[in-house]
Short mmCIF file of C-alpha atoms and ligand atoms in Angstrom, two decimals:
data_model
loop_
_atom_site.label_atom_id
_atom_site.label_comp_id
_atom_site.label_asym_id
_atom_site.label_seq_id
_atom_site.Cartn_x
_atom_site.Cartn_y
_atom_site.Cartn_z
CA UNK A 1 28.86 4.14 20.18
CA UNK A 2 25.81 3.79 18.96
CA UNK A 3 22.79 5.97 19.10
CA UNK A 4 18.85 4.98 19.41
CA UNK A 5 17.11 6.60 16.52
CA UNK A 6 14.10 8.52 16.11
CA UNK A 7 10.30 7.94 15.06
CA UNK A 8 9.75 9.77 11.72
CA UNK A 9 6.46 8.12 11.24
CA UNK A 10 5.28 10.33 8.35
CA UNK A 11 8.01 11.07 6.41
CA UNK A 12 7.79 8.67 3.27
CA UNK A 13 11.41 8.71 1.87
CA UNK A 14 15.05 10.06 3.31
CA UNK A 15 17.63 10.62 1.39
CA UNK A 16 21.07 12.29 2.85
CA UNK A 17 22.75 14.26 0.53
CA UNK A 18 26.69 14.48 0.69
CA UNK A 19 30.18 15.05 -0.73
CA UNK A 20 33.69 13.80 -0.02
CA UNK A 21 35.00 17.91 0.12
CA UNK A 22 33.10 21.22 0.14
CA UNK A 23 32.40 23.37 -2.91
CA UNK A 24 30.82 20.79 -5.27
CA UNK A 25 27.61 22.29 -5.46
CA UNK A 26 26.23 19.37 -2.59
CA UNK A 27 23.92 22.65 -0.65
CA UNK A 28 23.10 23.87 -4.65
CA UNK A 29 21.86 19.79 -5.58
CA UNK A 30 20.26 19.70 -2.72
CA UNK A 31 18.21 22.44 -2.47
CA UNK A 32 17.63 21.85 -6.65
CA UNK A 33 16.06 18.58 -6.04
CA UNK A 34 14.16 19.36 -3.18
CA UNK A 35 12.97 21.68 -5.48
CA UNK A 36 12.24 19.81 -8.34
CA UNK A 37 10.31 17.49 -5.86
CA UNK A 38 8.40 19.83 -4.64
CA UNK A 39 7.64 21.47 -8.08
CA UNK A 40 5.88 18.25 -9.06
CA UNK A 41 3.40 18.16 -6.20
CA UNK A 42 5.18 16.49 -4.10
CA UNK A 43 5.24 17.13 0.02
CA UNK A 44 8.96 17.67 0.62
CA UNK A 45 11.14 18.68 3.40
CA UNK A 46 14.56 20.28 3.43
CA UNK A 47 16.80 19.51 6.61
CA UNK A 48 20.36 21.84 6.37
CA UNK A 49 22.22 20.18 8.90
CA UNK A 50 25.70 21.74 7.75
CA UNK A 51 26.01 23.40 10.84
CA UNK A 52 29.37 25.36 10.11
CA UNK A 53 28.47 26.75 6.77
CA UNK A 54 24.46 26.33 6.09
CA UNK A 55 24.02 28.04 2.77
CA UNK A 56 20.40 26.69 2.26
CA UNK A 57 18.73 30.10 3.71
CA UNK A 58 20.60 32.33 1.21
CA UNK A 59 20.09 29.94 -1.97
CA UNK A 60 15.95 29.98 -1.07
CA UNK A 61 16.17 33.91 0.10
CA UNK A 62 15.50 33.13 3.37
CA UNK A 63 18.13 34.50 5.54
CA UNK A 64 17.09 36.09 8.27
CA UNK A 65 14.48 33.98 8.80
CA UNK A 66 14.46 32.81 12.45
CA UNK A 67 13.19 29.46 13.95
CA UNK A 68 9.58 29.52 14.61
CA UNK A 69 7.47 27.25 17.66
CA UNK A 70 3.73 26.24 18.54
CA UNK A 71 4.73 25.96 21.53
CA UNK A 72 5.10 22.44 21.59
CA UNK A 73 7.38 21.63 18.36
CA UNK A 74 9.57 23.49 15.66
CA UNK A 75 7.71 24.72 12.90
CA UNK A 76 9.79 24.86 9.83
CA UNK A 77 9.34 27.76 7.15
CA UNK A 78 7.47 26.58 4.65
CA UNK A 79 7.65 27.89 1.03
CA UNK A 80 4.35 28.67 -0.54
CA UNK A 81 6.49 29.46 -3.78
CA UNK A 82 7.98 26.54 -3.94
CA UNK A 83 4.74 23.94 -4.08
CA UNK A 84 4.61 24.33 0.18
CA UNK A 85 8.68 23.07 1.01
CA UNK A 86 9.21 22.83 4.24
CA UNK A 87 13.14 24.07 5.60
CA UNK A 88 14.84 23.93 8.49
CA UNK A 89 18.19 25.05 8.96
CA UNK A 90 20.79 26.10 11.68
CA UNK A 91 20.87 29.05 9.79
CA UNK A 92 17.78 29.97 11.61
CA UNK A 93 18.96 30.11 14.91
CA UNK A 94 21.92 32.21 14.17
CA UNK A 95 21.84 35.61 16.04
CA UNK A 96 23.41 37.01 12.87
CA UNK A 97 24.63 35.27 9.34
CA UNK A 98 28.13 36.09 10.44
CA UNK A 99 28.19 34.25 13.53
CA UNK A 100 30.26 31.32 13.53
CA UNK A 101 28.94 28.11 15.48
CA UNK A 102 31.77 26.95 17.98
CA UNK A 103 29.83 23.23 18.76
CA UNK A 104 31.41 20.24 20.05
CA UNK A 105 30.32 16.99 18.55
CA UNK A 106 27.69 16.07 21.05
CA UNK A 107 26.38 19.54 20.71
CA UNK A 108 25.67 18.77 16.75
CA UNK A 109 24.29 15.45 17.38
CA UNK A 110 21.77 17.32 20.20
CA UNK A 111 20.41 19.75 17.43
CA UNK A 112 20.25 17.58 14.59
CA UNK A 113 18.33 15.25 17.04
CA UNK A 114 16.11 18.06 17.60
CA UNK A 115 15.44 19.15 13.63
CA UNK A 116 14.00 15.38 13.57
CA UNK A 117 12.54 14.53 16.32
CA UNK A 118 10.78 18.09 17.66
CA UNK A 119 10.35 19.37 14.46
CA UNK A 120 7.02 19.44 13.20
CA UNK A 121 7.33 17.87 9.71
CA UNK A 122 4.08 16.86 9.20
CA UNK A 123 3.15 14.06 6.34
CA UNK A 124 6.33 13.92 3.93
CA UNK A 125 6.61 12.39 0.61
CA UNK A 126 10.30 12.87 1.22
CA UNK A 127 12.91 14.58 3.23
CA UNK A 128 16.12 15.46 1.83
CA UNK A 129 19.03 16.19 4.55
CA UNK A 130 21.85 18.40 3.30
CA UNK A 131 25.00 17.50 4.62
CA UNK A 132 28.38 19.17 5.69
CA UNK A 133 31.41 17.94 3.69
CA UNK A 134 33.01 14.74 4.39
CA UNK A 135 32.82 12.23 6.95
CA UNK A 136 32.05 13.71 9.97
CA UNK A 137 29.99 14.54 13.27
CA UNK A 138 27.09 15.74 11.15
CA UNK A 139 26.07 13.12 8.73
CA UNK A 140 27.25 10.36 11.31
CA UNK A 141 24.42 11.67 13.68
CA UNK A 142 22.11 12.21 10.62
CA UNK A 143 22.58 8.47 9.38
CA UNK A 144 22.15 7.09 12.68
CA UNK A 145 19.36 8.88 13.75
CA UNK A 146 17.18 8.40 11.05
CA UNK A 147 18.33 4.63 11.36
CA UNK A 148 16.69 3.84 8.37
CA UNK A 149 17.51 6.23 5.56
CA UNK A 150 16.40 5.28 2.32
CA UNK A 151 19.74 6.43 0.27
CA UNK A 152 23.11 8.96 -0.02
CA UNK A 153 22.89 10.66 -2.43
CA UNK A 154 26.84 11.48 -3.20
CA UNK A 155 28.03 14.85 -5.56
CA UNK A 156 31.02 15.18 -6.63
CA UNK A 157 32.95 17.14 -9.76
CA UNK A 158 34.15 14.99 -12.91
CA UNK A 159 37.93 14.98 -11.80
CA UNK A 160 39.45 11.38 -10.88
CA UNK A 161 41.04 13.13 -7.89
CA UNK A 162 37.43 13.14 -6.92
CA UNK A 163 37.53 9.23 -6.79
CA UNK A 164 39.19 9.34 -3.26
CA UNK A 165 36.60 11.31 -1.64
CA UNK A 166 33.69 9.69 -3.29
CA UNK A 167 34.95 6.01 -2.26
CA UNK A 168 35.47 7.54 1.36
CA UNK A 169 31.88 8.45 1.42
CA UNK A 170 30.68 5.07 -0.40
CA UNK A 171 32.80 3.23 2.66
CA UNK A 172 31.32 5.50 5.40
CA UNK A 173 27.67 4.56 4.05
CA UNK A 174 28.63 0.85 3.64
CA UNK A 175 30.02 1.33 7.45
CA UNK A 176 26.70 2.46 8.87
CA UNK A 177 24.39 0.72 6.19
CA UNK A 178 23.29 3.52 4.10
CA UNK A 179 22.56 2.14 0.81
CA UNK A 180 23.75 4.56 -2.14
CA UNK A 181 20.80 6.09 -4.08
CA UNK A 182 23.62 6.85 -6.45
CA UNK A 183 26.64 9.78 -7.69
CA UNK A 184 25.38 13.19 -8.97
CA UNK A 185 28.04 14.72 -11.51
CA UNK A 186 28.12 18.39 -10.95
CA UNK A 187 29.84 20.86 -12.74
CA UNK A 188 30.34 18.78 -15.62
CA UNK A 189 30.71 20.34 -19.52
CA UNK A 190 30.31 24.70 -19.42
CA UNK A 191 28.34 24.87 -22.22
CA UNK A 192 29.14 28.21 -23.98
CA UNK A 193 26.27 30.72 -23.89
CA UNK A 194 27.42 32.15 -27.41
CA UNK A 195 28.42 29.45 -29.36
CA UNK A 196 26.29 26.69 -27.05
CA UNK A 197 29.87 23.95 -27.49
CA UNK A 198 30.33 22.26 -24.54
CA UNK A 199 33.95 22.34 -23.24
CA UNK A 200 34.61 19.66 -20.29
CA UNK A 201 36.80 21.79 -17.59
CA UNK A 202 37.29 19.10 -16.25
CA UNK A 203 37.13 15.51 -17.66
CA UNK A 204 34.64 13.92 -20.14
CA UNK A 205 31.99 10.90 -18.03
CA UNK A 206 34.43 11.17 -15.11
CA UNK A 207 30.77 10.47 -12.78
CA UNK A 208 29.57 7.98 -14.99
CA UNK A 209 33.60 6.26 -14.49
CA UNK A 210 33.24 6.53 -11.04
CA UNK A 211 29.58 5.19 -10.09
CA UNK A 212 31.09 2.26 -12.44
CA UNK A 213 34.04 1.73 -10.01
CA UNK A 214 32.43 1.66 -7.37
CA UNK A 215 29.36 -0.39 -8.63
CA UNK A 216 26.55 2.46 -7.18
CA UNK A 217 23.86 3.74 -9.26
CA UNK A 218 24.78 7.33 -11.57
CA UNK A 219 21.99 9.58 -11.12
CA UNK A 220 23.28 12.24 -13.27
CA UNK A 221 25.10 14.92 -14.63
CA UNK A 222 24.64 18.72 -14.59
CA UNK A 223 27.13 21.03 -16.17
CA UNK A 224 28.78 24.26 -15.37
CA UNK A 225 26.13 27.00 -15.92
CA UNK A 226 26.87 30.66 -14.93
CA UNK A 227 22.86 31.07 -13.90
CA UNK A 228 23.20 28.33 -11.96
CA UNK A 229 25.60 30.26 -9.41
CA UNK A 230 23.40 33.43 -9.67
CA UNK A 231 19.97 31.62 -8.97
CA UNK A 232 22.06 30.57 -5.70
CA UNK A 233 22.97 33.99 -5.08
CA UNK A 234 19.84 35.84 -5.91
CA UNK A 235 17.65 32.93 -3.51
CA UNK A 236 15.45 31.70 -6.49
CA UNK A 237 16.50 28.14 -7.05
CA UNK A 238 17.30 27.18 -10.73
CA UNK A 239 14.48 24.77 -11.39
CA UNK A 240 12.01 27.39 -10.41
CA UNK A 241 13.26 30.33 -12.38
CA UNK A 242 14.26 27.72 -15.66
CA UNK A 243 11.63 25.51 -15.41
CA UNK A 244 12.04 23.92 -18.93
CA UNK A 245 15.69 24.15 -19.34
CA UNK A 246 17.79 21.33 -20.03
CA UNK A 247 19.16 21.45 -16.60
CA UNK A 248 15.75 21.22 -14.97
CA UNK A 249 14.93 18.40 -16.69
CA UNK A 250 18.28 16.67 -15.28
CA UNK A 251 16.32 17.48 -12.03
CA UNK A 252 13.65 16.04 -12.90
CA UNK A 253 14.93 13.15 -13.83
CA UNK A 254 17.35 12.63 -10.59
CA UNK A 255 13.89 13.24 -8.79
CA UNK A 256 11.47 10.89 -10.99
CA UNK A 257 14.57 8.04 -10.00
CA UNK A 258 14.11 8.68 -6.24
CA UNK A 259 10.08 9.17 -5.99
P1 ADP B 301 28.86 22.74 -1.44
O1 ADP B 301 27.54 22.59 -0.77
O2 ADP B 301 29.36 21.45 -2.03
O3 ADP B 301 29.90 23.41 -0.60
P2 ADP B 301 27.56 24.79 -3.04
O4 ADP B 301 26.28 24.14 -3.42
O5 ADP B 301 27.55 25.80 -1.92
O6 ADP B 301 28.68 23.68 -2.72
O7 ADP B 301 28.18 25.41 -4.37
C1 ADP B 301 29.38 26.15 -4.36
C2 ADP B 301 29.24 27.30 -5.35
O8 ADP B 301 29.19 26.78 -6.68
C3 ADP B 301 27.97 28.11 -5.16
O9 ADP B 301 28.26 29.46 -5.41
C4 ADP B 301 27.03 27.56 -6.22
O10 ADP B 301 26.07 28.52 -6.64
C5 ADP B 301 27.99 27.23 -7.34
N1 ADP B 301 27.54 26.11 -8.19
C6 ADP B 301 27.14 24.89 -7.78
N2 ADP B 301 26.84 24.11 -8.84
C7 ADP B 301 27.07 24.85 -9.96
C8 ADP B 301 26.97 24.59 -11.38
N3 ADP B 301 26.57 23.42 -11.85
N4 ADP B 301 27.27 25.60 -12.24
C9 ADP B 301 27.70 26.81 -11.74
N5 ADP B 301 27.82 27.11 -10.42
C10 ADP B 301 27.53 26.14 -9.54
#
């Protein structure tokens, strides 16, 4: 079935951010390069469309924040600390955090119509839409909605059992036309915070392997980092707190490849 997408007139660049399975760090790369984006002047919005689990609020300390209106359109909560983000997530409707969303499929595809179309974005340099997990409901509305996406942005972990779910979400792009702006390796090397060696948990370049395969673009690779957990926890996003750590500048240059 298809779906007749919506006017985003002043919104620049959209990129849809997803992952084959949950707990890859897709919500922490998302909100990161928003971040990052933002950081560097530019106008940047940050959709959380993962309507079971949205864990944007709580990595920018904003839960408890509740949906806002002019009366005509949705305003979204914009971030003065952050150089002016602009979020919206079904986090902010929830009565309480704890509340679980029992939707149907056309129910998602009504809301997430809603965050684009009544939402009042304003002039965007980009919009970056966080993604449930795999290959469902959500980013199937997202990617036809927007109709004309500029890129998926795919994370996954180094392990080659991570090939499957990365070439299911390479085929469901290629399905609906969504080029790939390319992989993001997360949770690559831990580098030791004593002895600063870098031990690969998992497996050495297995992103790098991967975007080969499957002939898509490798954005990069960010490794296991302790403070990269807590900054999610505490609400202050990694590339604000470390601003000239090695890890921001792997933001940076993810971001610098999609401006
Ligand atoms: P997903 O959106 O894929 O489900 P999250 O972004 O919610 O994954 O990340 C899952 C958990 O892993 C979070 O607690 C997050 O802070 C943590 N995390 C993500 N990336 C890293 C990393 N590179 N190093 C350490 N912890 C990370």
């Amino acid at each position: 079935m298809s779906i007749e997408s919506v006017k985003m007139e002043g919104v620049a660049k959209k990129y849809v951010v997803m992952s084959g399975k949950g707990g890859v760090g897709k919500s922490t790369v998302a909100v990161n390069l928003a971040a990052s984006l933002a950081l560097k002047g530019k106008r940047v919005g940050l959709l959380d469309v993962d309507i079971h689990g949205p864990s944007v609020p709580t990595m920018l300390g904003l839960a408890g924040a509740k949906m806002m209106s002019d009366g005509e359109k949705m305003v979204p909560v914009e971030m003065d600390s952050i150089g002016g983000l602009k979020v919206i997530s079904i986090g902010f409707m929830l009565q309480a955090e704890d509340a679980p969303v029992i939707w149907r499929g056309p129910m998602k595809n009504g809301v997430i119509r809603q965050f684009l179309e009544d939402v009042d974005w304003g002039e965007l340099d980009a919009l970056i839409v966080d993604c449930p997990p795999g290959t469902g409901d959500e980013p199937l509305s997202v990617i036809q909605l927007i109709g004309n996406a500029d890129g998926a942005i795919i994370v996954t972990t180094p392990q080659e059992v991570a090939a499957v779910d990365v070439s299911k979400s390479i085929n469901f792009c290629s399905q609906l036309g969504l080029p790939i702006a390319g992989i993001v390796e997360n949770m690559a090397g831990f580098v030791c915070p004593h002895c600063k060696e870098i031990t690969y948990v998992f497996k050495e370049g297995g992103g790098k392997r991967l975007a080969a395969k499957y002939k898509v673009p490798f954005l990069g690779s960010i490794p296991l980092d302790p403070a990269i957990g807590a900054s999610g926890d505490e609400g202050r996003p990694f590339v604000t707190q470390f601003t000239n750590s090695p890890i921001s500048e792997i933001y940076d240059t993810i971001a610098r490849s999609l401006a």
